[in-house]
Amino acid sequence: MAKIEGFRVKNYRSLKDVSLGKLWNQQGKKALTPMTAVIGKNGVGKSTLFDAFGFLADCLKVGVEEACDLGGRGGFEKILSLGQKGPIEFEIYYKEDGNARPITYELSIDRDKNSRPYVLKERLRQRRKGQKHGWPFSFLVLDKGKGVVWKGDRIGKQINEIDDFLESLIKQVQTNEEESRETEIIELDDTRKLGIATLGALKQHPRISAFRRFIEGWYLSYFTPDAARSLPLAGAQKHLNIHGDNLGNVVQFMEREHPKRFQAILDRISAKIPGIDKIDTEKTKDGRLLLRFNDKGFKDPFYAQQMSDGTLKVFAYLLLLEDPTPPPFLCIEEPENGLYHKLLESLAVEFREHATGRKGGSQVFVTTHQPYFVDALNPEEVWILEKGEDGFSTIKRASDDEIVKNMVAEGLPLGGLWYSDYLDAR
């Protein structure tokens, strides 16, 4: 299971410089846990942090210029941190599996001479086998679309990034016959597209391909109950989409292909929402799909259009967690909206069990403002986002506070401590 161990973002809206977990040059930090929750008051930047992951995924899918405009972002000038002149920067430190050597991806996005966003820099780095300290070896170096890439899954080069280093590196590759067999000099024809999008499609670059697949597999949930009440055309679909408007199609697929998994979902939702006896689909005469809920106390079924927001959300999340081929990274913003407060702790437990309980689960990243949800978590899993006096966000791990750690160890719930102002600033 691929896992993000650390993440850094600079100059993205209120996130002037925010880091979570371990980075290649911050090895003393603890890695992100399989289940991570970010908490904080309104307006501190939780939605911005959520969207930072979405922006990065959009950059891979559609390019940086379109990504700046998608989802009402408003363009590069709107997402650049107020008053900042430098590029927007991202850094991801991740492992393909528990025993793999970590890989670092660095991305810088700036404006060209025509004020259009473009990819200023891309780097992929990895330490060699047995290397514990020192700079990792780069295996992709791109500046303004031009650079060098190392083939295979082992080779790379330690680079001292002084002025004009890239030109000297290219000359070295061109004049060294042995090294040129292991490297390629590349120049992209569109600097608004990520290099990993192109190179990740080539078999000779397995590390880049694996990283590209990893980001392509991210699932950021923008689930809305109203979308789930729509009437899609009939037809089984494997995966829930980001808005949830194909909920009935996924039910069709699970009923047919994974009946035992689907029954397990029904058993769990029945325990959480008393009365739900059966959930299935019904096809209309014009080929539309109705999602049908049978309540024990009523002869006739209810349809999704009549169900509460909370029931639809719990069902959608449980369906998502039972995906036979789950996404490697699952990001959910404020899952508590519309849910009965006593459901939240058990929902948090469901997320954690999915993240840690079986091989092939997802790493789960959640933003929340509900203490009942946080009650189920431990201090290692919770990060507190705050707004500094300069208007930019800062972040810290709950476990960094020894008082909080000791109070939780004594049996006090973490959400209760948050409610009592022990976690974020009063």
XYZ file of C-alpha atoms in Angstrom:
426
model
C 0.000 0.000 0.000
C 1.490 3.334 -1.102
C 1.526 5.912 1.664
C 2.282 9.611 1.989
C 4.713 10.053 4.877
C 5.019 13.805 4.527
C 3.543 16.728 2.624
C 4.637 20.348 2.250
C 2.908 23.221 0.485
C 4.175 26.785 0.010
C 2.431 29.914 -1.250
C -0.955 28.276 -1.796
C -3.609 30.672 -0.504
C -3.352 30.826 3.311
C -0.735 28.049 3.294
C 2.371 30.191 3.017
C 4.560 27.350 4.293
C 2.935 24.314 5.925
C 4.455 20.849 6.465
C 2.906 17.656 7.781
C 4.946 14.580 8.698
C 8.393 13.531 7.520
C 10.321 14.982 4.567
C 13.607 13.868 2.985
C 15.463 16.686 4.737
C 13.448 16.451 7.973
C 14.107 12.853 8.993
C 13.677 13.648 12.691
C 9.941 14.163 12.173
C 7.407 11.346 12.511
C 5.654 10.153 9.369
C 1.964 10.723 8.768
C -0.246 7.974 10.164
C -2.533 5.825 7.973
C -5.464 7.802 9.429
C -4.954 11.573 9.663
C -7.430 14.238 10.771
C -6.943 18.002 10.552
C -8.975 20.137 12.932
C -9.334 23.859 13.567
C -11.711 26.775 13.750
C -13.593 28.167 10.766
C -11.397 30.120 8.391
C -8.020 28.680 9.450
C -7.391 26.889 6.136
C -8.795 23.347 6.458
C -10.610 23.568 3.110
C -7.493 25.095 1.534
C -5.357 22.174 2.729
C -7.954 19.740 1.360
C -7.945 21.623 -1.945
C -4.125 21.594 -2.111
C -4.306 17.830 -2.669
C -7.061 18.342 -5.216
C -5.064 21.003 -7.044
C -2.038 18.723 -7.289
C -4.174 15.894 -8.689
C -5.777 18.311 -11.175
C -2.332 19.497 -12.316
C -1.531 15.920 -13.312
C -4.873 15.348 -15.054
C -5.370 18.591 -16.982
C -2.202 20.695 -16.609
C -1.353 23.573 -14.303
C -3.172 26.344 -16.165
C -6.537 24.577 -16.156
C -5.996 23.388 -12.585
C -5.646 27.016 -11.447
C -9.139 27.729 -12.810
C -10.970 24.512 -11.918
C -13.451 24.377 -9.057
C -13.800 28.140 -8.832
C -10.143 28.621 -7.846
C -10.024 31.809 -9.913
C -6.620 31.488 -11.561
C -3.010 31.647 -10.426
C -3.240 35.152 -8.953
C -6.121 34.102 -6.695
C -4.455 30.980 -5.316
C -0.996 32.504 -4.804
C -0.539 33.496 -1.159
C -1.297 37.174 -0.634
C 1.738 39.382 -1.042
C 4.061 36.571 -2.204
C 6.156 36.827 -5.370
C 7.669 33.353 -5.555
C 6.255 30.167 -7.086
C 3.642 27.839 -5.599
C 5.512 24.775 -4.361
C 4.576 21.239 -3.350
C 6.614 18.405 -1.891
C 5.410 14.826 -1.369
C 7.462 12.245 0.511
C 5.976 8.789 -0.022
C 6.633 5.047 -0.125
C 5.220 2.571 -2.612
C 5.012 0.015 0.209
C 6.331 -0.478 3.721
C 9.753 -1.793 2.635
C 10.340 0.511 -0.333
C 12.878 3.339 -0.337
C 11.018 6.667 0.025
C 10.589 8.889 -3.007
C 10.330 12.685 -2.920
C 8.441 14.634 -5.569
C 8.940 18.398 -5.766
C 6.917 20.720 -7.974
C 7.186 24.498 -8.495
C 4.588 26.461 -10.481
C 5.167 30.076 -11.507
C 4.081 32.592 -14.144
C 5.814 32.938 -17.513
C 6.543 36.225 -19.275
C 2.895 36.337 -20.406
C 1.667 35.815 -16.810
C 0.427 32.313 -17.617
C 1.079 29.565 -15.043
C 3.639 26.972 -16.075
C 5.809 24.266 -14.510
C 8.974 25.947 -13.319
C 10.619 22.873 -11.767
C 10.016 19.196 -11.178
C 12.227 16.832 -9.193
C 12.006 13.180 -8.209
C 14.557 11.928 -5.680
C 15.264 8.608 -3.975
C 18.043 7.400 -1.705
C 20.063 4.485 -2.987
C 19.739 1.080 -1.367
C 21.466 1.182 2.013
C 21.801 4.986 1.997
C 20.605 6.319 5.365
C 21.824 9.905 5.289
C 22.755 12.638 2.859
C 21.038 14.000 -0.227
C 18.886 11.505 -2.167
C 19.794 10.771 -5.769
C 17.678 12.632 -8.334
C 16.195 10.541 -11.134
C 14.110 13.308 -12.750
C 15.335 16.884 -13.087
C 13.249 19.340 -15.113
C 13.624 23.114 -15.293
C 11.128 24.941 -17.514
C 10.371 21.713 -19.362
C 13.991 20.791 -20.116
C 16.138 18.330 -18.215
C 17.381 14.816 -17.607
C 15.679 11.595 -16.559
C 17.282 8.342 -15.382
C 15.836 5.069 -16.643
C 14.980 1.975 -14.616
C 14.330 1.747 -10.903
C 17.822 2.084 -9.365
C 19.948 4.779 -11.004
C 20.117 8.465 -10.115
C 22.584 11.242 -9.425
C 23.386 13.494 -6.507
C 23.133 17.029 -7.821
C 24.551 20.208 -6.369
C 21.969 22.660 -7.646
C 24.133 25.708 -8.192
C 23.618 28.196 -11.006
C 23.684 26.606 -14.470
C 23.908 23.098 -12.985
C 21.428 21.751 -15.534
C 23.440 22.840 -18.572
C 26.593 21.228 -17.172
C 24.610 18.075 -16.322
C 23.288 17.837 -19.880
C 26.812 18.277 -21.307
C 28.087 15.563 -18.971
C 25.411 13.144 -20.168
C 26.113 13.971 -23.813
C 29.868 13.368 -23.493
C 29.781 10.300 -21.224
C 28.795 7.294 -23.316
C 28.262 4.972 -20.355
C 26.050 7.447 -18.517
C 24.068 8.333 -21.627
C 22.831 4.739 -21.845
C 21.162 5.171 -18.460
C 19.770 8.656 -19.041
C 17.670 10.633 -21.456
C 17.823 14.328 -22.189
C 14.270 15.543 -22.577
C 12.458 18.720 -23.543
C 8.687 18.998 -23.237
C 6.764 20.934 -25.875
C 4.209 22.219 -23.336
C 5.497 23.600 -20.053
C 1.963 23.748 -18.659
C 1.861 19.942 -18.439
C 3.660 17.977 -15.731
C 6.664 15.956 -16.818
C 5.445 12.985 -14.792
C 2.257 12.955 -16.890
C 4.286 12.257 -20.043
C 7.171 10.191 -18.672
C 4.892 8.212 -16.384
C 3.303 6.620 -19.455
C 6.609 5.070 -20.541
C 7.658 1.574 -19.487
C 11.343 2.476 -19.140
C 10.525 4.790 -16.218
C 8.847 2.468 -13.668
C 9.390 4.772 -10.656
C 7.739 7.685 -12.435
C 4.943 5.438 -13.686
C 4.255 4.200 -10.163
C 4.113 7.750 -8.805
C 1.824 8.886 -11.599
C -0.553 5.973 -10.903
C -0.447 6.822 -7.213
C -1.674 10.388 -7.741
C -4.154 9.338 -10.430
C -5.647 6.966 -7.875
C -6.345 9.647 -5.246
C -9.987 10.024 -4.281
C -11.111 13.392 -2.970
C -14.699 13.208 -1.815
C -16.969 16.101 -2.674
C -20.006 13.951 -1.855
C -23.316 15.782 -1.741
C -26.598 14.045 -0.836
C -28.434 15.994 -3.551
C -26.101 14.483 -6.164
C -26.795 11.010 -4.747
C -30.526 11.648 -5.245
C -30.112 12.086 -9.000
C -31.414 9.466 -11.414
C -28.450 8.095 -13.398
C -28.813 5.796 -16.382
C -28.752 2.129 -15.384
C -25.442 0.336 -15.647
C -23.071 -1.147 -13.089
C -19.992 0.932 -12.157
C -17.046 -0.184 -10.023
C -16.194 3.012 -8.166
C -18.085 5.831 -6.497
C -17.335 9.137 -8.194
C -16.352 12.257 -6.283
C -19.863 13.719 -6.039
C -21.665 10.434 -5.435
C -24.202 10.822 -8.244
C -23.500 7.228 -9.386
C -24.361 5.713 -5.995
C -27.043 3.483 -7.523
C -24.684 2.272 -10.250
C -22.137 1.163 -7.644
C -24.892 -0.630 -5.725
C -25.725 -2.492 -8.953
C -22.083 -3.533 -9.290
C -21.711 -4.624 -5.661
C -24.977 -6.589 -5.705
C -23.842 -8.515 -8.759
C -20.078 -8.888 -8.295
C -19.524 -8.746 -4.512
C -22.727 -9.841 -2.763
C -20.960 -10.795 0.504
C -19.256 -7.408 0.777
C -22.538 -5.696 0.023
C -24.350 -7.694 2.701
C -21.657 -6.671 5.179
C -22.399 -3.027 4.359
C -26.119 -3.614 4.931
C -25.411 -5.253 8.283
C -23.252 -2.334 9.387
C -25.653 0.355 8.223
C -28.528 -1.485 9.952
C -26.568 -1.347 13.195
C -25.938 2.373 12.787
C -29.337 3.419 11.418
C -32.079 1.219 12.948
C -34.828 0.180 10.582
C -32.884 -0.121 7.330
C -33.514 -3.696 6.225
C -32.519 -3.795 2.588
C -30.989 -1.511 -0.047
C -31.215 -2.291 -3.743
C -31.967 -0.704 -7.110
C -34.919 -0.488 -9.443
C -34.759 0.275 -13.143
C -37.381 2.612 -14.586
C -38.981 2.161 -17.982
C -36.816 4.878 -19.502
C -33.600 3.205 -18.310
C -33.001 5.342 -15.212
C -31.865 3.898 -11.908
C -33.669 4.304 -8.588
C -31.901 3.587 -5.306
C -34.393 1.846 -3.014
C -34.348 1.564 0.796
C -36.603 -0.916 2.600
C -37.541 -0.053 6.157
C -38.639 -2.869 8.482
C -41.700 -0.936 9.613
C -43.103 -0.229 6.147
C -44.345 -2.444 3.353
C -43.398 -0.083 0.517
C -39.790 1.063 -0.022
C -38.381 4.555 0.283
C -36.265 5.979 -2.515
C -33.062 8.004 -2.281
C -35.054 11.155 -3.005
C -36.919 10.591 0.302
C -33.975 9.564 2.483
C -32.197 11.872 4.903
C -28.829 13.410 4.091
C -27.253 11.488 6.973
C -28.471 8.081 5.818
C -27.192 8.678 2.290
C -23.794 9.877 3.552
C -23.242 6.934 5.910
C -24.232 4.499 3.172
C -21.953 6.202 0.618
C -18.956 6.175 2.980
C -19.430 2.512 3.874
C -19.760 1.682 0.175
C -16.568 3.618 -0.510
C -14.686 1.737 2.223
C -15.780 -1.602 0.765
C -14.467 -0.799 -2.728
C -12.772 -4.038 -3.923
C -9.891 -1.970 -5.371
C -9.786 1.055 -3.054
C -7.904 4.266 -3.862
C -4.451 4.572 -2.262
C -5.316 7.971 -0.771
C -8.807 8.897 0.405
C -9.446 12.549 1.297
C -12.758 13.588 2.876
C -13.797 17.077 3.938
C -16.056 17.356 6.995
C -17.734 13.924 6.829
C -19.807 14.853 9.903
C -22.138 17.266 8.091
C -25.711 16.016 8.407
C -24.850 13.077 10.696
C -26.198 12.307 14.164
C -23.406 13.108 16.617
C -23.307 9.602 18.133
C -22.537 8.142 14.693
C -19.335 10.136 14.351
C -17.105 8.153 16.682
C -18.042 4.861 15.008
C -17.495 6.447 11.572
C -13.985 7.478 12.629
C -13.348 3.893 13.739
C -14.561 2.648 10.342
C -12.119 4.976 8.582
C -9.204 3.875 10.767
C -9.964 0.162 10.336
C -10.035 0.692 6.593
C -6.672 2.493 6.708
C -4.932 -0.038 8.969
C -6.991 -3.203 9.065
C -6.193 -4.911 5.779
C -3.671 -5.008 2.989
C -4.686 -2.774 0.134
C -6.664 -0.304 2.238
C -6.479 3.448 1.721
C -4.571 6.061 3.615
C -7.351 8.299 4.972
C -7.081 12.079 5.330
C -10.009 13.935 6.907
C -10.748 17.539 7.810
C -13.304 18.016 10.579
C -14.649 20.446 13.162
C -16.528 17.838 15.227
C -15.156 16.858 18.680
C -17.216 13.636 18.663
C -15.289 12.465 15.581
C -11.966 13.391 17.202
C -12.880 11.414 20.353
C -12.107 8.199 18.442
C -8.622 9.360 17.429
C -5.261 9.479 19.187
C -2.884 12.479 19.356
C -0.570 11.044 16.662
C -3.445 11.124 14.167
C -4.649 14.679 14.777
C -3.172 17.930 13.424
C -4.328 21.359 14.578
C -4.494 24.112 11.980
C -4.470 27.707 13.233
C -4.289 31.178 11.714
C -1.222 33.212 12.669
C -1.141 36.937 13.337
C 0.167 37.483 9.800
C -2.986 35.863 8.378
C -1.257 32.674 7.226
C -1.918 29.151 8.506
C 0.288 27.208 10.886
C -0.051 23.551 11.817
C 1.054 21.324 14.676
C 0.502 17.730 15.742
C -1.590 17.116 18.849
C 1.027 14.630 20.099
C 3.639 17.426 20.171
C 1.926 18.727 23.315
C 3.030 16.574 26.266
C 0.130 17.776 28.431
C -2.378 16.637 25.818
C -0.589 13.276 25.403
C -0.630 12.683 29.159
C -4.287 13.638 29.525
C -5.301 11.259 26.727
C -3.152 8.529 28.320
C -5.135 9.068 31.516
C -8.361 8.354 29.649
C -9.618 11.819 28.664
C -11.071 11.890 25.116
C -9.169 13.999 22.613
C -12.313 15.618 21.220
C -13.350 16.620 24.718
C -9.976 18.287 25.228
C -10.440 20.164 21.970
C -13.894 21.307 23.065
C -12.337 22.518 26.332
C -9.739 24.609 24.454
C -6.731 22.419 25.254
C -5.757 21.914 21.591
C -6.136 25.133 19.598
C -5.705 28.714 20.712
C -8.529 30.274 22.736
